[in-house]
Amino acid sequence: MWRSPSLCSFLAAAASLYFLSSARSQQTAYVPHAPHIRNLSANFSTRTLNLEWDDGDSATPLDMDATWEIQILRKDPMEIVAVETYRSKLTGKKDNIFYWSWTSDIPLECTTHYVRIRCYHHLKEGSPGMSSWSEWSPLAKIPGNDTGSLFKMFPGDSVVQVGSNLTFCCVWETTQKLVSLKYSSHPPDQTIRLSNWSSAIYVSNVNRSISAGENAWCKVDPINFAGTVVFVGYPPDIPQNLTCETTDFKDISCEWRRGRQTYLYSPERRTNYTLFESISGKNVTYNGKEITEYYQCKFPVLNNQRIYNFTVHGANPLGQSESSVLIDINYRVSPEAPTALTVGNDSATGLTLSWRLSGNFKPIMLQCLVQIHRSGGTENLNVQLNGTENSDYSVSVEKLHPYTNYAFQVRCSAADPFFWKWSKWSESKHHTTREAPPARGPDVWRERSPDGETVKIFWKPPPASEANGLIQNYKVCWSEPDKGLMFQEVSAIHNGTIINLGGKDYVFDVMAKNKGGASPPARIKSAEVLIGNPTREEGFATGDGVSIKWDSDSEVTCGYKVRWCQLPGSKPCVVDWETFPSNVTHAVIKSALFQPGLRYNFSVFGCKDKGYQLMKFICGYTEELSPRVAPKVVVQKTTSDSILITWEKLPLSDCGGFLKGYLIHFAKGEEGGIKSKGFETALYNITEPNELSLRIINLQGKTSYHVNLSAYTAGGIGPGRSLYVITKENSVGLIIAIIIPVAIMVVVALVTSILCYRKREWIKETFYPDIPNPVNSKALEFQKGPCEGKANPKTLEMNPCTPNNIEVVETQSPCLKIEDTAISSPMADELSEDGFDSETESHIVVSYCPPIIEEEISNAPGDESMGSSQVVYLNIQSMYPSQVKPKERAEADCVAAAGYKPQMQLPVNSIIKMEETSSAEEDMDEAAGYRPQVNPSTWNTGCPDSPGSIESNNENASFGSPCSINSRQFLIPPKEDEDSPKAVNPGLMTLTHFTNLFHSKPND
């Protein structure tokens, strides 16, 4: 039974509402139908899954929101690798179809991918029941190649951006076994087992590859390899510095920089550029080099279009970029460099310059810059020209110098207001202008012969800037009264000519000639105006010339001439000169021939109406140097305290500059030796160059000196010349050296004489004492008997004298022998010679030495002599008759025979022996007269010089009387009687007198 569609729809909606309300009222879950996957497809190149599904007949009468949960599974056994949520809106229509895409992180060929989906309806507020998720739809899959029937590496060759993360997989056959899976030299971050016949590796943040790409490979067993190539680079950078201009109004050239390099090569991967003009809608493609920094593309100029909007679009497999610029073509004109530069219609001072400029420049005016080069500098000529189409352009160049080589260059641009940039310079065109007559005459001078019969005319060729060509010859003209006009033509190779004056003076005109004609004449007079002695001055060296001055002269009407010789001292003189106007009084003379250290003599002439007048001599140097040689110096005269030296003046050729003076060094030193550092060097600075001698004073007599003389200029000190000089001996000093000692001796002698005179008594008593006359001596006067007369006989009385030596010759007897410890006197040997009977009489020689004051006496018993003078006593016998018994007399005779013996130093054993025989000696003592004290008990220790005295400094103990050898007292004091002379001890007197000399008054 047929029903109306509207009625059916209404019934269905009502049923749904009823169902929903029933479910809500009963608090039951609302579960939508499971979605229906209509289609699942894959794009293997982009690794994308495309899913198409519908709501599974879950039609609702009202619109509502729905959430779809999609799961992607893979591997064996399956694992969920992604869960995605998709939101949409359900409508009341029956079929709601939805589309969704997902990109895999591994190639889809590596393994089978599964997809399933479920939905959730979001019921509106007030709707009955609770909504819940629907059931999962059946799995849909995209089969992989891991079926065990294929050995291959995925993905295939690809292009990726630097820094990407890559996944490579390898599938192999069931008969194979995986050995390794690698990417270039980069170790994999992760290895994934996908299925029984599929594995993958994960590599992160890859670096840019080489131009041939990087390899990933798989190795299986049995040995076999599968691989793929990956090109890693960058997408194209934004084109930089995009500019567009035209050179000929035919094409517009756009240029840009590529920016960052992509590192992708070959036509499939490189960046392709397209120039698109948006106003016209036209574009052109760049077909130039693949690898370059700058890109250029030409776009044709369109008729009736001035404004262009250009966009450069660049694209490669990793991306694309673009840049735009808007231009007015009239403001972007940059012509090509002019070509075919030619010169025509030339003269000595002008020419026409032409060139060609390709292009259609009718829309604008052109301006061109002509650059003119010559040796003296560069000039620019700016001209404006009407633009034409492919025509030649020309310009006239004037005010050029004759016979001058020029180089021309041209460049052009659009004239204002359309100026953009200049074109490049054209190639240079060289051209030499034609010759013209010299602009002025040569610079002339003349030299008269000493006798005035001839004159030599000199000239200098005009400078190149004024010669206006090559000088071929010179013409010299003058006028003689009887012959008229005279002239000579001289070749240009000569710089002068000689003309016979015949004792007269003439005015000469000199002209220089070239192909263009003759120069104006240069006039010079042969006459000279006499003057007194010109002054002489010195010029100032400037380093490259000589600065000179002269006084202004109002009579000078035709200038000044400064004349010099090019090489000083050369014969003949090579004349050179320079001309100055009449108002100039100062100049710096320069020449390429000037040499440092050479003196140049300049003569200044003034040109007057009657002729030339010599005004001044000036000498100078361009640069002063130190003298080249040392002055010749000699010693003229020497004294004991001075040296006079003289020297010769240096030759001018060796001075090197104006001589300022001389330096003289002198110091002490030996000939041929180096001056010692300890010597002080003296210096004389002679600032007068004409002074040629010097006296060096305040020197030492008979002393060696080194003298060094050197000259100096403003340029420095020259070499020195040394002399070796010895001053003479100082006679005055010698005389003084003689007189002073003599005077001292005289004074000493005079003082000594005065002193001796005042001390004459002391000197007499000390050195010349009174010697008693033996005739008057009463020493041997005897009385009748020893016991007669006075109680104290004077037989053995001693006068106050000190004998130097006593020798006693005595007859041997059986009495006690006194041992002598002194050395025998040499007088003993002389006794026998004098007639003593040494055969019949035996004797003992005893040396006796008196004490010497302050003389050290040795303790040794064998000391030889105690003094220097000797007294000899010979054959002293007893003259007194003996009054004793015969036996006693014999003993007494023995003792008496000994006579007087001085005290002696005896050995200790003699003392012992004498003590043993003391009783016998006592008996003998009575009859023997005087003998030395031998009994120590009788010594007087109070004697100052006795051995036991504390006042004695004598270290030697004398045996005998304590006042004997070392005593200042006589052994037997003299008696104060009228008959005996006054006894004086000479030794004591000497000491006393010496003491009195310094401590007592005279004549005390």
mmCIF file of C-alpha atoms in Angstrom, residues 140-414:
data_model
loop_
_atom_site.group_PDB
_atom_site.id
_atom_site.type_symbol
_atom_site.label_atom_id
_atom_site.label_comp_id
_atom_site.label_asym_id
_atom_site.label_seq_id
_atom_site.Cartn_x
_atom_site.Cartn_y
_atom_site.Cartn_z
ATOM 1 C CA ALA A 140 39.145 -2.200 7.856
ATOM 2 C CA LYS A 141 42.735 -2.693 6.693
ATOM 3 C CA ILE A 142 45.358 -1.606 4.209
ATOM 4 C CA PRO A 143 47.516 -4.628 3.526
ATOM 5 C CA GLY A 144 51.290 -4.205 3.746
ATOM 6 C CA ASN A 145 54.024 -5.930 1.781
ATOM 7 C CA ASP A 146 55.246 -8.018 4.709
ATOM 8 C CA THR A 147 53.728 -11.174 3.322
ATOM 9 C CA GLY A 148 56.997 -13.033 2.929
ATOM 10 C CA SER A 149 56.977 -12.833 -0.806
ATOM 11 C CA LEU A 150 58.949 -9.544 -1.371
ATOM 12 C CA PHE A 151 62.432 -8.261 -0.488
ATOM 13 C CA LYS A 152 62.471 -4.469 -0.562
ATOM 14 C CA MET A 153 63.396 -1.254 1.311
ATOM 15 C CA PHE A 154 60.780 1.425 2.059
ATOM 16 C CA PRO A 155 60.314 4.289 1.448
ATOM 17 C CA GLY A 156 61.818 4.697 -1.989
ATOM 18 C CA ASP A 157 64.077 7.602 -2.965
ATOM 19 C CA SER A 158 62.798 10.693 -1.167
ATOM 20 C CA VAL A 159 63.536 14.348 -0.385
ATOM 21 C CA VAL A 160 63.257 15.540 3.219
ATOM 22 C CA GLN A 161 64.103 18.723 5.102
ATOM 23 C CA VAL A 162 67.118 19.089 7.362
ATOM 24 C CA GLY A 163 66.209 18.147 10.937
ATOM 25 C CA SER A 164 63.459 15.678 9.989
ATOM 26 C CA ASN A 165 62.842 12.371 11.732
ATOM 27 C CA LEU A 166 62.951 9.378 9.372
ATOM 28 C CA THR A 167 61.685 5.791 9.564
ATOM 29 C CA PHE A 168 62.965 3.127 7.188
ATOM 30 C CA CYS A 169 61.638 -0.418 6.944
ATOM 31 C CA CYS A 170 62.724 -3.544 5.236
ATOM 32 C CA VAL A 171 60.512 -6.471 4.171
ATOM 33 C CA TRP A 172 62.020 -9.773 3.195
ATOM 34 C CA GLU A 173 60.961 -13.132 1.902
ATOM 35 C CA THR A 174 60.163 -16.142 4.017
ATOM 36 C CA THR A 175 63.370 -17.834 2.873
ATOM 37 C CA GLN A 176 65.529 -14.920 4.057
ATOM 38 C CA LYS A 177 66.785 -13.737 7.382
ATOM 39 C CA LEU A 178 67.490 -10.121 8.326
ATOM 40 C CA VAL A 179 71.147 -9.355 9.071
ATOM 41 C CA SER A 180 71.296 -5.528 9.386
ATOM 42 C CA LEU A 181 69.329 -2.368 8.703
ATOM 43 C CA LYS A 182 71.269 0.951 8.611
ATOM 44 C CA TYR A 183 71.112 4.596 7.507
ATOM 45 C CA SER A 184 74.357 6.187 6.274
ATOM 46 C CA SER A 185 76.848 6.545 9.144
ATOM 47 C CA HIS A 186 74.123 7.684 11.525
ATOM 48 C CA PRO A 187 73.364 5.055 14.175
ATOM 49 C CA PRO A 188 69.592 4.384 14.476
ATOM 50 C CA ASP A 189 67.811 5.781 17.507
ATOM 51 C CA GLN A 190 65.400 2.816 17.621
ATOM 52 C CA THR A 191 64.861 -0.549 15.883
ATOM 53 C CA ILE A 192 61.256 -1.818 15.600
ATOM 54 C CA ARG A 193 60.125 -5.355 14.790
ATOM 55 C CA LEU A 194 56.892 -4.991 12.798
ATOM 56 C CA SER A 195 56.103 -8.572 11.799
ATOM 57 C CA ASN A 196 57.757 -11.835 10.958
ATOM 58 C CA TRP A 197 59.010 -10.457 7.670
ATOM 59 C CA SER A 198 59.287 -6.721 8.395
ATOM 60 C CA SER A 199 61.500 -4.469 10.586
ATOM 61 C CA ALA A 200 62.026 -0.706 10.833
ATOM 62 C CA ILE A 201 64.619 1.759 12.172
ATOM 63 C CA TYR A 202 63.988 5.279 13.502
ATOM 64 C CA VAL A 203 66.504 8.093 12.839
ATOM 65 C CA SER A 204 65.961 11.586 14.309
ATOM 66 C CA ASN A 205 67.195 15.042 13.295
ATOM 67 C CA VAL A 206 69.001 14.167 10.090
ATOM 68 C CA ASN A 207 71.717 16.473 8.694
ATOM 69 C CA ARG A 208 71.903 17.793 5.148
ATOM 70 C CA SER A 209 73.073 15.246 2.651
ATOM 71 C CA ILE A 210 75.770 15.402 0.066
ATOM 72 C CA SER A 211 74.825 16.189 -3.524
ATOM 73 C CA ALA A 212 74.373 12.458 -4.295
ATOM 74 C CA GLY A 213 72.171 11.903 -1.223
ATOM 75 C CA GLU A 214 72.479 9.593 1.786
ATOM 76 C CA ASN A 215 71.887 5.796 1.592
ATOM 77 C CA ALA A 216 69.772 3.519 3.781
ATOM 78 C CA TRP A 217 70.163 -0.223 3.222
ATOM 79 C CA CYS A 218 69.041 -3.633 4.366
ATOM 80 C CA LYS A 219 71.143 -6.789 4.381
ATOM 81 C CA VAL A 220 69.674 -10.306 4.562
ATOM 82 C CA ASP A 221 70.974 -13.843 4.606
ATOM 83 C CA PRO A 222 71.474 -15.407 2.099
ATOM 84 C CA ILE A 223 73.482 -12.346 1.222
ATOM 85 C CA ASN A 224 71.417 -9.789 -0.549
ATOM 86 C CA PHE A 225 70.963 -6.036 -0.281
ATOM 87 C CA ALA A 226 68.092 -3.653 -0.714
ATOM 88 C CA GLY A 227 68.353 0.134 -0.270
ATOM 89 C CA THR A 228 67.016 3.599 -0.832
ATOM 90 C CA VAL A 229 68.435 7.152 -1.246
ATOM 91 C CA VAL A 230 67.406 10.147 0.846
ATOM 92 C CA PHE A 231 68.133 13.757 -0.204
ATOM 93 C CA VAL A 232 68.180 16.072 2.814
ATOM 94 C CA GLY A 233 68.074 19.834 2.170
ATOM 95 C CA TYR A 234 66.103 23.048 2.651
ATOM 96 C CA PRO A 235 63.087 24.607 1.040
ATOM 97 C CA PRO A 236 63.829 27.688 -1.124
ATOM 98 C CA ASP A 237 64.660 30.888 0.733
ATOM 99 C CA ILE A 238 62.845 34.129 -0.001
ATOM 100 C CA PRO A 239 64.458 35.806 -3.060
ATOM 101 C CA GLN A 240 66.547 38.746 -1.848
ATOM 102 C CA ASN A 241 67.409 42.152 -3.367
ATOM 103 C CA LEU A 242 64.964 41.825 -6.237
ATOM 104 C CA THR A 243 65.618 44.641 -8.739
ATOM 105 C CA CYS A 244 64.340 45.185 -12.259
ATOM 106 C CA GLU A 245 65.708 47.590 -14.900
ATOM 107 C CA THR A 246 66.055 48.053 -18.629
ATOM 108 C CA THR A 247 69.165 48.750 -20.683
ATOM 109 C CA ASP A 248 67.545 49.393 -24.045
ATOM 110 C CA PHE A 249 63.735 49.718 -23.554
ATOM 111 C CA LYS A 250 63.391 46.325 -25.198
ATOM 112 C CA ASP A 251 63.713 43.938 -22.273
ATOM 113 C CA ILE A 252 63.358 44.313 -18.522
ATOM 114 C CA SER A 253 66.035 42.434 -16.608
ATOM 115 C CA CYS A 254 65.168 41.305 -13.076
ATOM 116 C CA GLU A 255 67.895 40.085 -10.766
ATOM 117 C CA TRP A 256 67.837 38.593 -7.274
ATOM 118 C CA ARG A 257 69.907 36.620 -4.803
ATOM 119 C CA ARG A 258 68.790 33.111 -3.927
ATOM 120 C CA GLY A 259 69.503 33.506 -0.187
ATOM 121 C CA ARG A 260 70.196 30.304 1.725
ATOM 122 C CA GLN A 261 71.358 27.381 -0.377
ATOM 123 C CA THR A 262 68.983 24.384 -0.559
ATOM 124 C CA TYR A 263 71.664 21.700 -1.152
ATOM 125 C CA LEU A 264 69.214 20.007 -3.493
ATOM 126 C CA TYR A 265 70.408 19.441 -7.023
ATOM 127 C CA SER A 266 69.288 17.871 -10.302
ATOM 128 C CA PRO A 267 66.217 19.099 -12.218
ATOM 129 C CA GLU A 268 63.814 17.029 -10.097
ATOM 130 C CA ARG A 269 64.924 18.488 -6.768
ATOM 131 C CA ARG A 270 66.396 21.933 -7.495
ATOM 132 C CA THR A 271 64.511 25.186 -6.970
ATOM 133 C CA ASN A 272 62.600 26.373 -10.036
ATOM 134 C CA TYR A 273 62.008 30.117 -10.381
ATOM 135 C CA THR A 274 59.241 31.854 -12.271
ATOM 136 C CA LEU A 275 59.003 35.627 -12.961
ATOM 137 C CA PHE A 276 55.335 36.638 -13.020
ATOM 138 C CA GLU A 277 54.023 40.090 -14.034
ATOM 139 C CA SER A 278 50.630 40.505 -12.408
ATOM 140 C CA ILE A 279 49.365 43.516 -14.426
ATOM 141 C CA SER A 280 49.715 41.793 -17.768
ATOM 142 C CA GLY A 281 49.335 38.275 -16.332
ATOM 143 C CA LYS A 282 52.411 37.066 -18.195
ATOM 144 C CA ASN A 283 55.311 35.108 -16.783
ATOM 145 C CA VAL A 284 58.700 33.738 -17.765
ATOM 146 C CA THR A 285 60.641 30.816 -16.332
ATOM 147 C CA TYR A 286 64.268 30.947 -15.287
ATOM 148 C CA ASN A 287 66.366 28.566 -17.352
ATOM 149 C CA GLY A 288 69.856 29.551 -16.246
ATOM 150 C CA LYS A 289 72.463 27.777 -14.179
ATOM 151 C CA GLU A 290 71.373 25.500 -11.381
ATOM 152 C CA ILE A 291 74.024 26.587 -8.871
ATOM 153 C CA THR A 292 74.593 30.320 -8.700
ATOM 154 C CA GLU A 293 74.400 33.138 -6.198
ATOM 155 C CA TYR A 294 72.548 35.567 -8.433
ATOM 156 C CA TYR A 295 69.630 34.817 -10.731
ATOM 157 C CA GLN A 296 68.565 36.950 -13.667
ATOM 158 C CA CYS A 297 65.494 36.727 -15.800
ATOM 159 C CA LYS A 298 64.353 38.946 -18.708
ATOM 160 C CA PHE A 299 60.799 40.082 -19.353
ATOM 161 C CA PRO A 300 59.841 41.826 -22.634
ATOM 162 C CA VAL A 301 58.827 45.478 -22.532
ATOM 163 C CA LEU A 302 55.126 45.745 -23.374
ATOM 164 C CA ASN A 303 53.738 48.467 -25.538
ATOM 165 C CA ASN A 304 52.021 51.318 -23.760
ATOM 166 C CA GLN A 305 52.912 49.944 -20.304
ATOM 167 C CA ARG A 306 55.267 51.805 -17.926
ATOM 168 C CA ILE A 307 54.263 50.224 -14.599
ATOM 169 C CA TYR A 308 55.179 46.601 -13.945
ATOM 170 C CA ASN A 309 54.476 44.435 -10.855
ATOM 171 C CA PHE A 310 56.900 41.535 -10.811
ATOM 172 C CA THR A 311 56.829 38.511 -8.488
ATOM 173 C CA VAL A 312 59.572 35.912 -8.334
ATOM 174 C CA HIS A 313 58.252 32.511 -7.264
ATOM 175 C CA GLY A 314 60.641 29.729 -6.223
ATOM 176 C CA ALA A 315 59.657 26.101 -5.467
ATOM 177 C CA ASN A 316 61.327 22.741 -4.798
ATOM 178 C CA PRO A 317 60.060 19.410 -3.353
ATOM 179 C CA LEU A 318 60.312 20.826 0.190
ATOM 180 C CA GLY A 319 58.420 24.092 -0.249
ATOM 181 C CA GLN A 320 58.155 27.399 -2.069
ATOM 182 C CA SER A 321 58.784 31.148 -1.575
ATOM 183 C CA GLU A 322 58.308 34.414 -3.443
ATOM 184 C CA SER A 323 59.244 38.111 -3.553
ATOM 185 C CA SER A 324 57.704 41.105 -5.404
ATOM 186 C CA VAL A 325 58.683 44.566 -6.728
ATOM 187 C CA LEU A 326 56.734 47.390 -8.454
ATOM 188 C CA ILE A 327 58.621 49.637 -10.966
ATOM 189 C CA ASP A 328 58.175 52.457 -13.450
ATOM 190 C CA ILE A 329 60.286 51.519 -16.456
ATOM 191 C CA ASN A 330 61.326 55.125 -17.185
ATOM 192 C CA TYR A 331 62.982 55.331 -13.743
ATOM 193 C CA ARG A 332 64.855 52.088 -14.215
ATOM 194 C CA VAL A 333 67.074 52.848 -17.242
ATOM 195 C CA SER A 334 70.711 51.715 -17.183
ATOM 196 C CA PRO A 335 72.222 51.782 -20.695
ATOM 197 C CA GLU A 336 74.908 49.433 -21.893
ATOM 198 C CA ALA A 337 78.468 50.737 -22.208
ATOM 199 C CA PRO A 338 78.956 52.894 -25.335
ATOM 200 C CA THR A 339 80.785 51.221 -28.213
ATOM 201 C CA ALA A 340 82.612 52.226 -31.408
ATOM 202 C CA LEU A 341 84.310 55.311 -29.903
ATOM 203 C CA THR A 342 85.989 57.386 -32.708
ATOM 204 C CA VAL A 343 87.748 60.767 -33.150
ATOM 205 C CA GLY A 344 87.262 63.056 -36.129
ATOM 206 C CA ASN A 345 87.657 66.645 -37.353
ATOM 207 C CA ASP A 346 90.689 67.146 -35.142
ATOM 208 C CA SER A 347 92.834 70.269 -34.947
ATOM 209 C CA ALA A 348 95.572 71.514 -32.636
ATOM 210 C CA THR A 349 93.027 72.449 -29.981
ATOM 211 C CA GLY A 350 89.776 70.551 -30.730
ATOM 212 C CA LEU A 351 88.118 67.383 -32.124
ATOM 213 C CA THR A 352 84.796 65.529 -32.479
ATOM 214 C CA LEU A 353 84.123 62.400 -30.400
ATOM 215 C CA SER A 354 81.479 59.845 -31.585
ATOM 216 C CA TRP A 355 80.084 56.578 -30.178
ATOM 217 C CA ARG A 356 77.195 54.147 -30.588
ATOM 218 C CA LEU A 357 74.529 53.316 -27.989
ATOM 219 C CA SER A 358 72.220 50.421 -28.823
ATOM 220 C CA GLY A 359 68.555 50.618 -27.720
ATOM 221 C CA ASN A 360 65.408 52.643 -28.158
ATOM 222 C CA PHE A 361 65.789 55.720 -25.916
ATOM 223 C CA LYS A 362 63.148 57.888 -27.557
ATOM 224 C CA PRO A 363 61.021 58.089 -24.379
ATOM 225 C CA ILE A 364 63.772 59.862 -22.385
ATOM 226 C CA MET A 365 66.706 62.295 -22.591
ATOM 227 C CA LEU A 366 70.251 60.943 -22.240
ATOM 228 C CA GLN A 367 73.168 62.495 -20.405
ATOM 229 C CA CYS A 368 76.703 61.384 -21.212
ATOM 230 C CA LEU A 369 79.966 62.036 -19.357
ATOM 231 C CA VAL A 370 83.133 62.362 -21.463
ATOM 232 C CA GLN A 371 86.329 61.819 -19.444
ATOM 233 C CA ILE A 372 89.518 63.350 -20.885
ATOM 234 C CA HIS A 373 92.827 61.998 -19.561
ATOM 235 C CA ARG A 374 96.283 63.460 -20.145
ATOM 236 C CA SER A 375 99.609 63.402 -18.304
ATOM 237 C CA GLY A 376 98.769 66.571 -16.430
ATOM 238 C CA GLY A 377 95.434 65.380 -15.041
ATOM 239 C CA THR A 378 91.832 64.483 -15.910
ATOM 240 C CA GLU A 379 88.933 66.629 -17.109
ATOM 241 C CA ASN A 380 85.216 65.756 -17.404
ATOM 242 C CA LEU A 381 82.757 66.976 -20.003
ATOM 243 C CA ASN A 382 79.022 66.444 -19.270
ATOM 244 C CA VAL A 383 76.567 66.704 -22.202
ATOM 245 C CA GLN A 384 72.819 66.000 -22.698
ATOM 246 C CA LEU A 385 71.513 64.331 -25.840
ATOM 247 C CA ASN A 386 68.085 63.447 -27.236
ATOM 248 C CA GLY A 387 67.422 59.749 -27.130
ATOM 249 C CA THR A 388 67.127 57.959 -30.455
ATOM 250 C CA GLU A 389 66.644 54.393 -31.581
ATOM 251 C CA ASN A 390 69.867 52.557 -32.373
ATOM 252 C CA SER A 391 71.763 55.690 -33.562
ATOM 253 C CA ASP A 392 75.195 57.204 -33.112
ATOM 254 C CA TYR A 393 75.878 60.024 -30.696
ATOM 255 C CA SER A 394 78.636 62.673 -31.013
ATOM 256 C CA VAL A 395 80.044 65.654 -29.101
ATOM 257 C CA SER A 396 82.664 68.349 -29.818
ATOM 258 C CA VAL A 397 85.653 68.658 -27.455
ATOM 259 C CA GLU A 398 87.446 72.023 -27.430
ATOM 260 C CA LYS A 399 90.286 73.804 -25.577
ATOM 261 C CA LEU A 400 92.747 71.017 -26.004
ATOM 262 C CA HIS A 401 96.520 71.503 -25.919
ATOM 263 C CA PRO A 402 98.437 71.165 -29.166
ATOM 264 C CA TYR A 403 100.588 68.115 -29.676
ATOM 265 C CA THR A 404 99.260 66.417 -26.564
ATOM 266 C CA ASN A 405 98.257 62.776 -26.169
ATOM 267 C CA TYR A 406 94.742 62.299 -24.772
ATOM 268 C CA ALA A 407 92.674 59.277 -23.711
ATOM 269 C CA PHE A 408 88.859 59.531 -23.983
ATOM 270 C CA GLN A 409 86.144 57.474 -22.241
ATOM 271 C CA VAL A 410 82.333 57.828 -22.311
ATOM 272 C CA ARG A 411 79.433 56.609 -20.179
ATOM 273 C CA CYS A 412 75.709 57.475 -20.350
ATOM 274 C CA SER A 413 72.505 57.395 -18.279
ATOM 275 C CA ALA A 414 68.976 58.733 -18.292
#
